[in-house]
């Protein structure tokens, strides 16, 4: 099992550009999450999904959109990137035991 | 939602010394989870505690959940360089998991 995978691993964008971060899990988990991690801020929840076709806002959703068209995939979109969105993005899925499995992360820099 | 504060933010110990990080809340917590993140890596689940006064051990790591379910601690006995990383606590439901800001542990020889 690959667990949770994320693509890309690194990306540099210019202000105003758009991009999509891809997350895939092969553990058949219903719950999936997108977090951002900034120095001194811990992990902050952007959006989450409780199942295929459903999404909900987390703590810091502004400037991001998500989609969960297939159970195993959770996509995070930035329509118009801003320097404040420079961060490390983690995707996670959750088991029935409430254990969260994190992907390796995407380091995004917005210039 | 439930919020947790972690202390200390940073601790530097010599190999062989003990280390403790604390997770505190002003409200009663439904559960507490602990994660470890190595430098440059991603968070990895260590354990979940749900019962008042619960104590669990994993080799040199001891996890406690307070009697009032408002605090938790992670204690590492005789630290090793492999313990380096940031330790996060988290709490909440499947749709509302909140993390503390973490304690960064540095271990030197």
PDB file of C-alpha atoms in Angstrom, chain B:
ATOM      1  CA  UNK B   1     -14.373  24.149  18.876  1.00  0.00           C
ATOM      2  CA  UNK B   2     -11.902  22.612  21.245  1.00  0.00           C
ATOM      3  CA  UNK B   3      -8.536  24.319  21.457  1.00  0.00           C
ATOM      4  CA  UNK B   4      -5.285  23.098  22.934  1.00  0.00           C
ATOM      5  CA  UNK B   5      -2.121  24.866  24.032  1.00  0.00           C
ATOM      6  CA  UNK B   6       1.209  23.098  23.969  1.00  0.00           C
ATOM      7  CA  UNK B   7       4.217  23.840  26.121  1.00  0.00           C
ATOM      8  CA  UNK B   8       7.088  24.264  25.782  1.00  0.00           C
ATOM      9  CA  UNK B   9       7.440  25.475  22.204  1.00  0.00           C
ATOM     10  CA  UNK B  10      11.017  24.256  22.074  1.00  0.00           C
ATOM     11  CA  UNK B  11      13.296  22.119  24.195  1.00  0.00           C
ATOM     12  CA  UNK B  12      16.922  21.241  23.765  1.00  0.00           C
ATOM     13  CA  UNK B  13      18.232  18.262  25.738  1.00  0.00           C
ATOM     14  CA  UNK B  14      21.356  16.178  25.834  1.00  0.00           C
ATOM     15  CA  UNK B  15      21.058  12.573  24.803  1.00  0.00           C
ATOM     16  CA  UNK B  16      20.011  10.469  27.776  1.00  0.00           C
ATOM     17  CA  UNK B  17      17.995  13.227  29.461  1.00  0.00           C
ATOM     18  CA  UNK B  18      14.244  12.967  29.817  1.00  0.00           C
ATOM     19  CA  UNK B  19      11.753  15.158  27.950  1.00  0.00           C
ATOM     20  CA  UNK B  20       8.129  16.072  28.580  1.00  0.00           C
ATOM     21  CA  UNK B  21       5.662  18.069  26.524  1.00  0.00           C
ATOM     22  CA  UNK B  22       2.266  19.168  27.762  1.00  0.00           C
ATOM     23  CA  UNK B  23      -1.030  19.778  26.049  1.00  0.00           C
ATOM     24  CA  UNK B  24      -3.568  21.870  27.955  1.00  0.00           C
ATOM     25  CA  UNK B  25      -7.151  22.945  27.423  1.00  0.00           C
ATOM     26  CA  UNK B  26      -9.653  25.087  29.301  1.00  0.00           C
ATOM     27  CA  UNK B  27     -12.443  22.709  28.320  1.00  0.00           C
ATOM     28  CA  UNK B  28     -12.977  18.984  28.704  1.00  0.00           C
ATOM     29  CA  UNK B  29     -11.536  17.095  25.768  1.00  0.00           C
ATOM     30  CA  UNK B  30     -13.242  14.144  24.096  1.00  0.00           C
ATOM     31  CA  UNK B  31      -9.912  12.609  23.180  1.00  0.00           C
ATOM     32  CA  UNK B  32      -6.254  13.475  22.647  1.00  0.00           C
ATOM     33  CA  UNK B  33      -3.976  12.312  19.895  1.00  0.00           C
ATOM     34  CA  UNK B  34      -0.211  12.635  19.655  1.00  0.00           C
ATOM     35  CA  UNK B  35       1.819  12.912  16.456  1.00  0.00           C
ATOM     36  CA  UNK B  36       5.526  13.159  15.700  1.00  0.00           C
ATOM     37  CA  UNK B  37       6.966  15.064  12.768  1.00  0.00           C
ATOM     38  CA  UNK B  38      10.617  14.610  11.881  1.00  0.00           C
ATOM     39  CA  UNK B  39      12.424  17.617  10.346  1.00  0.00           C
ATOM     40  CA  UNK B  40      11.346  17.895   6.714  1.00  0.00           C
ATOM     41  CA  UNK B  41       8.827  15.099   7.149  1.00  0.00           C
ATOM     42  CA  UNK B  42       5.137  14.681   7.717  1.00  0.00           C
ATOM     43  CA  UNK B  43       3.199  14.083  10.950  1.00  0.00           C
ATOM     44  CA  UNK B  44       2.981  10.456  12.012  1.00  0.00           C
ATOM     45  CA  UNK B  45       0.328   9.207  14.402  1.00  0.00           C
ATOM     46  CA  UNK B  46       1.665   7.921  17.715  1.00  0.00           C
ATOM     47  CA  UNK B  47      -1.365   7.266  19.914  1.00  0.00           C
ATOM     48  CA  UNK B  48      -4.890   8.220  20.920  1.00  0.00           C
ATOM     49  CA  UNK B  49      -6.165   8.529  24.507  1.00  0.00           C
ATOM     50  CA  UNK B  50      -9.868   8.698  25.317  1.00  0.00           C
ATOM     51  CA  UNK B  51     -10.342   7.726  28.977  1.00  0.00           C
ATOM     52  CA  UNK B  52      -9.913   9.901  32.050  1.00  0.00           C
ATOM     53  CA  UNK B  53      -6.579   9.169  33.724  1.00  0.00           C
ATOM     54  CA  UNK B  54      -5.467   6.904  30.899  1.00  0.00           C
ATOM     55  CA  UNK B  55      -1.764   6.039  30.679  1.00  0.00           C
ATOM     56  CA  UNK B  56      -0.207   4.275  27.714  1.00  0.00           C
ATOM     57  CA  UNK B  57       3.388   3.346  27.029  1.00  0.00           C
ATOM     58  CA  UNK B  58       5.304   2.772  23.833  1.00  0.00           C
ATOM     59  CA  UNK B  59       8.860   1.720  24.684  1.00  0.00           C
ATOM     60  CA  UNK B  60      10.470   4.907  26.086  1.00  0.00           C
ATOM     61  CA  UNK B  61       7.352   7.046  25.476  1.00  0.00           C
ATOM     62  CA  UNK B  62       4.652   7.461  28.143  1.00  0.00           C
ATOM     63  CA  UNK B  63       1.382   9.187  27.325  1.00  0.00           C
ATOM     64  CA  UNK B  64      -1.065  10.424  29.957  1.00  0.00           C
ATOM     65  CA  UNK B  65      -4.554  11.865  29.822  1.00  0.00           C
ATOM     66  CA  UNK B  66      -5.524  13.913  32.851  1.00  0.00           C
ATOM     67  CA  UNK B  67      -8.254  12.889  35.280  1.00  0.00           C
ATOM     68  CA  UNK B  68     -10.330  15.915  34.271  1.00  0.00           C
ATOM     69  CA  UNK B  69      -9.596  15.294  30.571  1.00  0.00           C
ATOM     70  CA  UNK B  70      -8.285  18.843  30.209  1.00  0.00           C
ATOM     71  CA  UNK B  71      -4.612  18.054  29.789  1.00  0.00           C
ATOM     72  CA  UNK B  72      -2.246  15.459  28.468  1.00  0.00           C
ATOM     73  CA  UNK B  73       1.469  14.812  28.492  1.00  0.00           C
ATOM     74  CA  UNK B  74       4.038  12.938  26.476  1.00  0.00           C
ATOM     75  CA  UNK B  75       7.161  11.885  28.369  1.00  0.00           C
ATOM     76  CA  UNK B  76      10.254  10.445  26.735  1.00  0.00           C
ATOM     77  CA  UNK B  77      12.717   8.624  28.984  1.00  0.00           C
ATOM     78  CA  UNK B  78      16.415   8.751  28.135  1.00  0.00           C
ATOM     79  CA  UNK B  79      16.119  10.635  24.845  1.00  0.00           C
ATOM     80  CA  UNK B  80      18.015   9.529  21.774  1.00  0.00           C
ATOM     81  CA  UNK B  81      18.957  11.474  18.656  1.00  0.00           C
ATOM     82  CA  UNK B  82      16.217   9.585  16.823  1.00  0.00           C
ATOM     83  CA  UNK B  83      13.655  11.399  19.022  1.00  0.00           C
ATOM     84  CA  UNK B  84      14.426  14.716  17.309  1.00  0.00           C
ATOM     85  CA  UNK B  85      11.342  16.310  15.789  1.00  0.00           C
ATOM     86  CA  UNK B  86       8.183  18.201  16.612  1.00  0.00           C
ATOM     87  CA  UNK B  87       5.514  16.583  18.751  1.00  0.00           C
ATOM     88  CA  UNK B  88       1.920  17.676  18.209  1.00  0.00           C
ATOM     89  CA  UNK B  89      -1.184  16.981  20.203  1.00  0.00           C
ATOM     90  CA  UNK B  90      -4.584  17.025  18.528  1.00  0.00           C
ATOM     91  CA  UNK B  91      -8.154  16.739  19.692  1.00  0.00           C
ATOM     92  CA  UNK B  92     -11.664  16.651  18.336  1.00  0.00           C
ATOM     93  CA  UNK B  93     -13.985  14.707  16.111  1.00  0.00           C
ATOM     94  CA  UNK B  94     -13.420  13.360  12.617  1.00  0.00           C
ATOM     95  CA  UNK B  95     -14.592  16.635  11.098  1.00  0.00           C
ATOM     96  CA  UNK B  96     -13.108  19.005  13.665  1.00  0.00           C
ATOM     97  CA  UNK B  97      -9.617  17.875  14.622  1.00  0.00           C
ATOM     98  CA  UNK B  98      -7.585  20.735  16.115  1.00  0.00           C
ATOM     99  CA  UNK B  99      -3.833  20.569  16.607  1.00  0.00           C
ATOM    100  CA  UNK B 100      -1.605  22.314  19.091  1.00  0.00           C
ATOM    101  CA  UNK B 101       1.320  24.358  17.760  1.00  0.00           C
ATOM    102  CA  UNK B 102       3.762  21.609  18.687  1.00  0.00           C
ATOM    103  CA  UNK B 103       6.901  21.206  20.791  1.00  0.00           C
ATOM    104  CA  UNK B 104      10.156  21.028  18.887  1.00  0.00           C
ATOM    105  CA  UNK B 105      12.679  18.692  20.481  1.00  0.00           C
ATOM    106  CA  UNK B 106      16.368  18.971  19.755  1.00  0.00           C
ATOM    107  CA  UNK B 107      18.705  16.281  21.092  1.00  0.00           C
ATOM    108  CA  UNK B 108      22.459  16.649  21.101  1.00  0.00           C
ATOM    109  CA  UNK B 109      25.181  14.173  21.980  1.00  0.00           C
TER     110      UNK B 109
END
